[in-house]
Coordinates of C-alpha atoms in Angstrom, one line a residue:
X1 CA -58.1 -12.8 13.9
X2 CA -57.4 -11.3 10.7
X3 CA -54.2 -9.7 11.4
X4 CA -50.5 -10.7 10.4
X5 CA -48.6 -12.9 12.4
X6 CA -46.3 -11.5 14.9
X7 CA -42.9 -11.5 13.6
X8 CA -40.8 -13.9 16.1
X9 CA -37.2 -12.9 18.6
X10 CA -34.9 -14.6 15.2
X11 CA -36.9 -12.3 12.6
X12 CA -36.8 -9.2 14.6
X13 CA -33.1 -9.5 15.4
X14 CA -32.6 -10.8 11.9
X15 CA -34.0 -6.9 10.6
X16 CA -32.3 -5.2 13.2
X17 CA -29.2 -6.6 12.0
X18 CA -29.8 -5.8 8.5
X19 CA -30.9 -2.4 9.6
X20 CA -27.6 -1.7 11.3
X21 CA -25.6 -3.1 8.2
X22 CA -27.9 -0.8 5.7
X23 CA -25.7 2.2 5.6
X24 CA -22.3 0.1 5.1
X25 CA -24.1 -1.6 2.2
X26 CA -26.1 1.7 0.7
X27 CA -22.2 3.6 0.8
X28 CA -20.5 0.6 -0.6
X29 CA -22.7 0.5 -3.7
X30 CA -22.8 4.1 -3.7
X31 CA -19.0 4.7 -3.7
X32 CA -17.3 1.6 -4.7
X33 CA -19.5 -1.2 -6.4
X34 CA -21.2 1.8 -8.8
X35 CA -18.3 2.9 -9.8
X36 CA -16.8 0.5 -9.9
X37 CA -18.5 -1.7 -12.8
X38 CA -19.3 2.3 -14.7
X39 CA -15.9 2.9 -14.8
X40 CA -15.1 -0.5 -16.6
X41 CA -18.0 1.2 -19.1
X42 CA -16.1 4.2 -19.4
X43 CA -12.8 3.0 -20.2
X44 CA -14.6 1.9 -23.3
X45 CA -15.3 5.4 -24.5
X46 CA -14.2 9.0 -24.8
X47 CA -15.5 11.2 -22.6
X48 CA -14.3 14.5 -21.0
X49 CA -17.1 14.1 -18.8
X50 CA -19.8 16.9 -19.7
X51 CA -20.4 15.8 -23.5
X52 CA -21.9 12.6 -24.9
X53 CA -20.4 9.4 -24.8
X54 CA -18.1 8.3 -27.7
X55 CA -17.8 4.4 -27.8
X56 CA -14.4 3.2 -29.1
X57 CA -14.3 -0.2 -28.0
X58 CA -10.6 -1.2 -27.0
X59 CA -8.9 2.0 -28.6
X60 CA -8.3 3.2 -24.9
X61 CA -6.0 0.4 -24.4
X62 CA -4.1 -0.8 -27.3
X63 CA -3.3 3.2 -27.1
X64 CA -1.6 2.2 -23.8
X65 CA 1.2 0.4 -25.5
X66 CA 2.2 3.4 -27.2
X67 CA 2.1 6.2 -24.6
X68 CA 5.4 6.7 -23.3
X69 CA 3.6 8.5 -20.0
X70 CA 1.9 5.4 -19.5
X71 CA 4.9 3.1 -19.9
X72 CA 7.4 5.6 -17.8
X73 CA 5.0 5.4 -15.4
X74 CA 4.3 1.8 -15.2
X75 CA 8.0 1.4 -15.2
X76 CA 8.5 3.6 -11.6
X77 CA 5.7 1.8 -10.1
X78 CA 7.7 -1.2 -10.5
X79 CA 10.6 -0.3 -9.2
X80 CA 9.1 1.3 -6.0
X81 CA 7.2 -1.2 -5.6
X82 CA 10.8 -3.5 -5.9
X83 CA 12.5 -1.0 -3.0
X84 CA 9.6 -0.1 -0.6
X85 CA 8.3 -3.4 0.0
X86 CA 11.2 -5.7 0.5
X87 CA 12.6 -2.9 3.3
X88 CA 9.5 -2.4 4.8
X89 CA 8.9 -5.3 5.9
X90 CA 12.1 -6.6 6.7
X91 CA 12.5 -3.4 8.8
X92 CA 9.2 -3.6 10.4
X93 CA 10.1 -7.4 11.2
X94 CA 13.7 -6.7 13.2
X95 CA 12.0 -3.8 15.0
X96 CA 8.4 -5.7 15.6
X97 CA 10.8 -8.9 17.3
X98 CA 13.0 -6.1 18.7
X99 CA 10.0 -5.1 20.5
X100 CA 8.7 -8.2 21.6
X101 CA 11.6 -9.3 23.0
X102 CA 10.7 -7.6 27.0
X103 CA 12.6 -4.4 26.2
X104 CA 11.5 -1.6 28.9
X105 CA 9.8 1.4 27.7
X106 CA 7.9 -1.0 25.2
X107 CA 4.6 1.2 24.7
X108 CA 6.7 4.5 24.1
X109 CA 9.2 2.7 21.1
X110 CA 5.8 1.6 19.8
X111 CA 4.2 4.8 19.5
X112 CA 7.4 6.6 18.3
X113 CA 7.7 3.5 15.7
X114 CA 3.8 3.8 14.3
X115 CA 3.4 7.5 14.7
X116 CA 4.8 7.9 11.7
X117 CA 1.7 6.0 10.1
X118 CA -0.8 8.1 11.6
X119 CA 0.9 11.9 10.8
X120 CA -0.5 13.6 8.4
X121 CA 1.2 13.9 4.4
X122 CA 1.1 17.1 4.5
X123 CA 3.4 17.2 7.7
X124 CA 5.5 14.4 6.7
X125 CA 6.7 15.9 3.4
X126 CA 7.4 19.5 4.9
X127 CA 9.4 17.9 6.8
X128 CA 11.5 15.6 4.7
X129 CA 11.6 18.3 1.8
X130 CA 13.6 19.9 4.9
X131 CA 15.8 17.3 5.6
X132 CA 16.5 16.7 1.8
X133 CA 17.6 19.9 1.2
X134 CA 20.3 20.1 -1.5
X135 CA 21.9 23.0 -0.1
X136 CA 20.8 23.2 3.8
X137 CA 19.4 19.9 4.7
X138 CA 21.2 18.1 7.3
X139 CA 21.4 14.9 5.2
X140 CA 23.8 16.1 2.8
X141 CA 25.2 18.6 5.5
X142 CA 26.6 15.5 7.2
X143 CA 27.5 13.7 4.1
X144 CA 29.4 17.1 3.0
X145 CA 31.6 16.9 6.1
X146 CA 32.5 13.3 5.3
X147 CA 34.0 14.4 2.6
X148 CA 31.4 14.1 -0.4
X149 CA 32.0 17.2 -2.5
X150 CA 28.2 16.4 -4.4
X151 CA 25.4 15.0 -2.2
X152 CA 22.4 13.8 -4.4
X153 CA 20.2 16.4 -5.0
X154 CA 17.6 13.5 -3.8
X155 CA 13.6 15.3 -4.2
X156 CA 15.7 18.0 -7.2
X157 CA 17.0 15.1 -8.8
X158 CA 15.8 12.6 -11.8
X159 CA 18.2 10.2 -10.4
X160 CA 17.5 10.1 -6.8
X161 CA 14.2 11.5 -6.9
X162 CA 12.2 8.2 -6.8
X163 CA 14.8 6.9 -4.1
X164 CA 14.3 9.8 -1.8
X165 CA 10.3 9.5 -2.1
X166 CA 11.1 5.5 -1.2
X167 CA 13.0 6.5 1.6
X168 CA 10.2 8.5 3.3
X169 CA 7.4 6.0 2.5
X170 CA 9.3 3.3 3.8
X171 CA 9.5 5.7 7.3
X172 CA 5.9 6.1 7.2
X173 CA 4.6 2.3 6.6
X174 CA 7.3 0.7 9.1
X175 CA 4.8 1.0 11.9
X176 CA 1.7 -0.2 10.2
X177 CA 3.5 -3.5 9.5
X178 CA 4.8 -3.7 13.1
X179 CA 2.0 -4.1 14.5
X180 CA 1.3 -6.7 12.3
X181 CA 4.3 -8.5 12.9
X182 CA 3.9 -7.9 16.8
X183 CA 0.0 -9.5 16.8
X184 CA 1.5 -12.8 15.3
X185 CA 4.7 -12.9 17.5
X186 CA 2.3 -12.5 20.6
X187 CA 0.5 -15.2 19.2
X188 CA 3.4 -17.8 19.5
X189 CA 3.2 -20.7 21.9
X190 CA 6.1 -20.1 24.2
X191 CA 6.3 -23.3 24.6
X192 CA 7.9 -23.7 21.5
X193 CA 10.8 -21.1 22.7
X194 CA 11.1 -23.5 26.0
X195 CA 11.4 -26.7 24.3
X196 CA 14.2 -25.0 22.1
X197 CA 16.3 -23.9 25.0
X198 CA 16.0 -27.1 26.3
X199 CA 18.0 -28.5 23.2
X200 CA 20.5 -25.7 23.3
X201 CA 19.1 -23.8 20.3
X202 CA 20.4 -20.1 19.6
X203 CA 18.5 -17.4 19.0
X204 CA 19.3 -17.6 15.2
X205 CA 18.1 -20.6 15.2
X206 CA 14.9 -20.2 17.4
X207 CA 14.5 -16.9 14.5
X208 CA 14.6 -19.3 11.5
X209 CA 12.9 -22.3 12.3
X210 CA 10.1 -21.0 15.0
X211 CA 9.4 -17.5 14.9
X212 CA 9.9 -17.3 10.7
X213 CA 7.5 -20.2 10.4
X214 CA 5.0 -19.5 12.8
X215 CA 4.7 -15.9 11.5
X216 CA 4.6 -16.8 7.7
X217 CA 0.5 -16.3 7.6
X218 CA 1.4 -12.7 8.9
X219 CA 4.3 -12.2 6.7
X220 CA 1.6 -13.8 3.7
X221 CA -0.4 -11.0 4.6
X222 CA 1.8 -8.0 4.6
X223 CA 3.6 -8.8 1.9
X224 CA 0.1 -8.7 -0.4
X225 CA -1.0 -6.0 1.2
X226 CA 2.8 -3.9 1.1
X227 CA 2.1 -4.6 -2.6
X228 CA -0.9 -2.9 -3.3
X229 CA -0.4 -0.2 -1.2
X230 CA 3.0 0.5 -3.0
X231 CA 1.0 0.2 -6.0
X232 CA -1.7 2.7 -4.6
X233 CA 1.0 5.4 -3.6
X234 CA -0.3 8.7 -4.9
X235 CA -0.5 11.3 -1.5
X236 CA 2.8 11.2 -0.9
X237 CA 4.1 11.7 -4.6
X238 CA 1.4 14.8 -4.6
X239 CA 2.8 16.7 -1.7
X240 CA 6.6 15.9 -2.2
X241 CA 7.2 15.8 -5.8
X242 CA 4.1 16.2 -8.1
X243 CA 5.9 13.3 -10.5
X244 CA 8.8 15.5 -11.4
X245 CA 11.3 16.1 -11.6
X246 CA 10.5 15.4 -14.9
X247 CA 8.7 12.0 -14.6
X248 CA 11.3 11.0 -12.4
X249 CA 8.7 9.6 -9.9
X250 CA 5.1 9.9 -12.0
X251 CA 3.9 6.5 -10.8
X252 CA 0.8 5.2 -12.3
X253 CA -2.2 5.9 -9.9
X254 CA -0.5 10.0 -10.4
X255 CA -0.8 9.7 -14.2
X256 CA -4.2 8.1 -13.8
X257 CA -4.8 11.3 -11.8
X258 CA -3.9 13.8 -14.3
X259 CA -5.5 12.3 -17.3
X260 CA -8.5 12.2 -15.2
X261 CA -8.6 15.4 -13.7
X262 CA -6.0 17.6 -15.6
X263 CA -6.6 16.7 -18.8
X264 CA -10.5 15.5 -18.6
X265 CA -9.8 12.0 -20.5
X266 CA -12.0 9.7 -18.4
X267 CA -12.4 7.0 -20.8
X268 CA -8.4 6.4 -20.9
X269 CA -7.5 7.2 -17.1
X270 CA -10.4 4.2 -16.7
X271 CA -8.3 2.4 -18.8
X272 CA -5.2 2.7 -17.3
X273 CA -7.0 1.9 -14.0
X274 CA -8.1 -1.6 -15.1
X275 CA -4.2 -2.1 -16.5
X276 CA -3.4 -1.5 -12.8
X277 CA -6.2 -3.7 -11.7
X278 CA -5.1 -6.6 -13.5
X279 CA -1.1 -6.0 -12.8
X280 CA -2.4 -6.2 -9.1
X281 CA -4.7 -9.2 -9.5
X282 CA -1.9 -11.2 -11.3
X283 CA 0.7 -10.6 -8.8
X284 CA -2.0 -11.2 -5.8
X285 CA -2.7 -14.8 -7.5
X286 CA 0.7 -15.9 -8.1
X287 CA 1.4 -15.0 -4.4
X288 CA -2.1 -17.1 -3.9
X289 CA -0.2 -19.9 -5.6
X290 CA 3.2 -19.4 -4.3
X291 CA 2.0 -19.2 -0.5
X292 CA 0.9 -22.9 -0.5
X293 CA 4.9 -23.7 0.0
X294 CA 6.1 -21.8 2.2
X295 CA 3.3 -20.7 4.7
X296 CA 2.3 -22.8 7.8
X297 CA -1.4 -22.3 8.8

């Protein structure tokens, strides 16, 4: 008579729910949210994290402007972000429609093509720090006996450096943005293709004015998301080249690494982590803007 009221089907399933989404929610706060909102604190102060606190307002990043690590590094993010992401994805596109267009042995091109993805650094760069051998590698082996007396140097290099580390990310994303590119040509009407034929249209033109268009939500997509993850490149820079040589390929999330955890400055690695926050956050709105003429939802 006196007891509570039995909780009905909708409340139970209701805490169930919530009960299933607790650990998702408990490691989001713990691991990104938390940090998240402490290291906005910290880039406010100077710290080598075990003494106190040292606030010094916005010293962390008008100090920014003057650090030529900071800037050099800036500047290589840039322009890997300018090489990898414009090849990627118009590699991943020719091989995606490549793939969709009935050729046999479809599932084996598509492994080979996103294995890549999947392999570990570690492997990747042992294996491409063989192949980019000044001396023995068969790159320059085969550019020797085409008559190039002096191959790059490529990973030993300052000049091609940056382009060799490009060349091997570009390898490993190619298949993460195929199948992509594959899920959204799958998803075309074929009807659309039939009515074509039926006025004679090519298959440049069927490429241009059907498959472009219908796919520009999923090109939308990769080409925000090819951004940040340029942006986000540290792994591969670790294994293959540590930032050298010299800062020939010291990108910023690297730098931001160091300072951190080389030379225990929290408070500015924070910093330079918001810098790249907002770099990403402008570009990711203009694209916001820009998408409004040119994709067709």
């Amino acid at each position: 008579m006196f007891g509570k009221k039995p909780l009905t089907m909708t409340q139970r399933n209701r805490i169930n729910g919530y009960m299933f989404l607790l650990p998702n929610i408990l490691g989001f706060l713990a691991f990104i949210l938390i940090p998240v909102f402490f290291s906005f604190g910290m880039s406010f102060v100077e710290w080598n994290g075990f003494g106190a606190f040292k606030f010094i307002g916005f010293d962390n990043y008008t100090k920014l402007l003057q650090d030529d690590n900071f800037i050099i590094s800036f500047r290589n993010s840039i322009i890997f972000m300018l090489i990898t992401v414009p090849i990627t994805l118009f590699l991943a596109l020719i091989v995606s429609v490549w793939l969709n267009s009935g050729i046999k042995w479809l599932k084996l091109f598509r492994t080979a093509v996103f294995l890549p993805y999947v392999t570990s650094t570690i492997a990747v760069a042992v294996v491409w720090q063989l192949i980019f051998n000044p001396t023995k590698g068969p790159v320059n082996t085969i550019l020797m006996n085409l008559g190039m007396d002096n191959p790059p140097g490529w990973f030993a290099s300052t000049s091609w450096a940056l382009i060799a580390v490009s060349i091997v990310y570009i390898w490993n994303h190619i298949g993460y943005y195929m199948v992509l590119y594959l899920a959204g040509l799958q998803g075309i009407p074929d009807h659309l293709y039939e009515a074509a034929d039926l006025d004679g249209a090519g298959i440049i033109h069927k490429f241009f004015h059907i498959t472009l268009p219908s796919l520009s939500p999923v090109i939308f997509f990769t080409v925000i998301m090819g951004v940040i993850n340029s942006f986000k490149v540290f792994d591969m820079i670790y294994v293959l080249t540590q930032g050298g040589p010299g800062r020939s390929t010291q990108v910023l999330v690297y730098t931001i690494y160091n300072t951190a955890f080389k030379q225990f400055d929290f408070g500015y690695a924070s910093a330079m982590a918001y810098v790249l926050f907002l770099v990403i956050l402008v570009i990711t709105f203009i694209q916001f803007r820009a998408q409004k003429k040119w994709v067709n939802y």
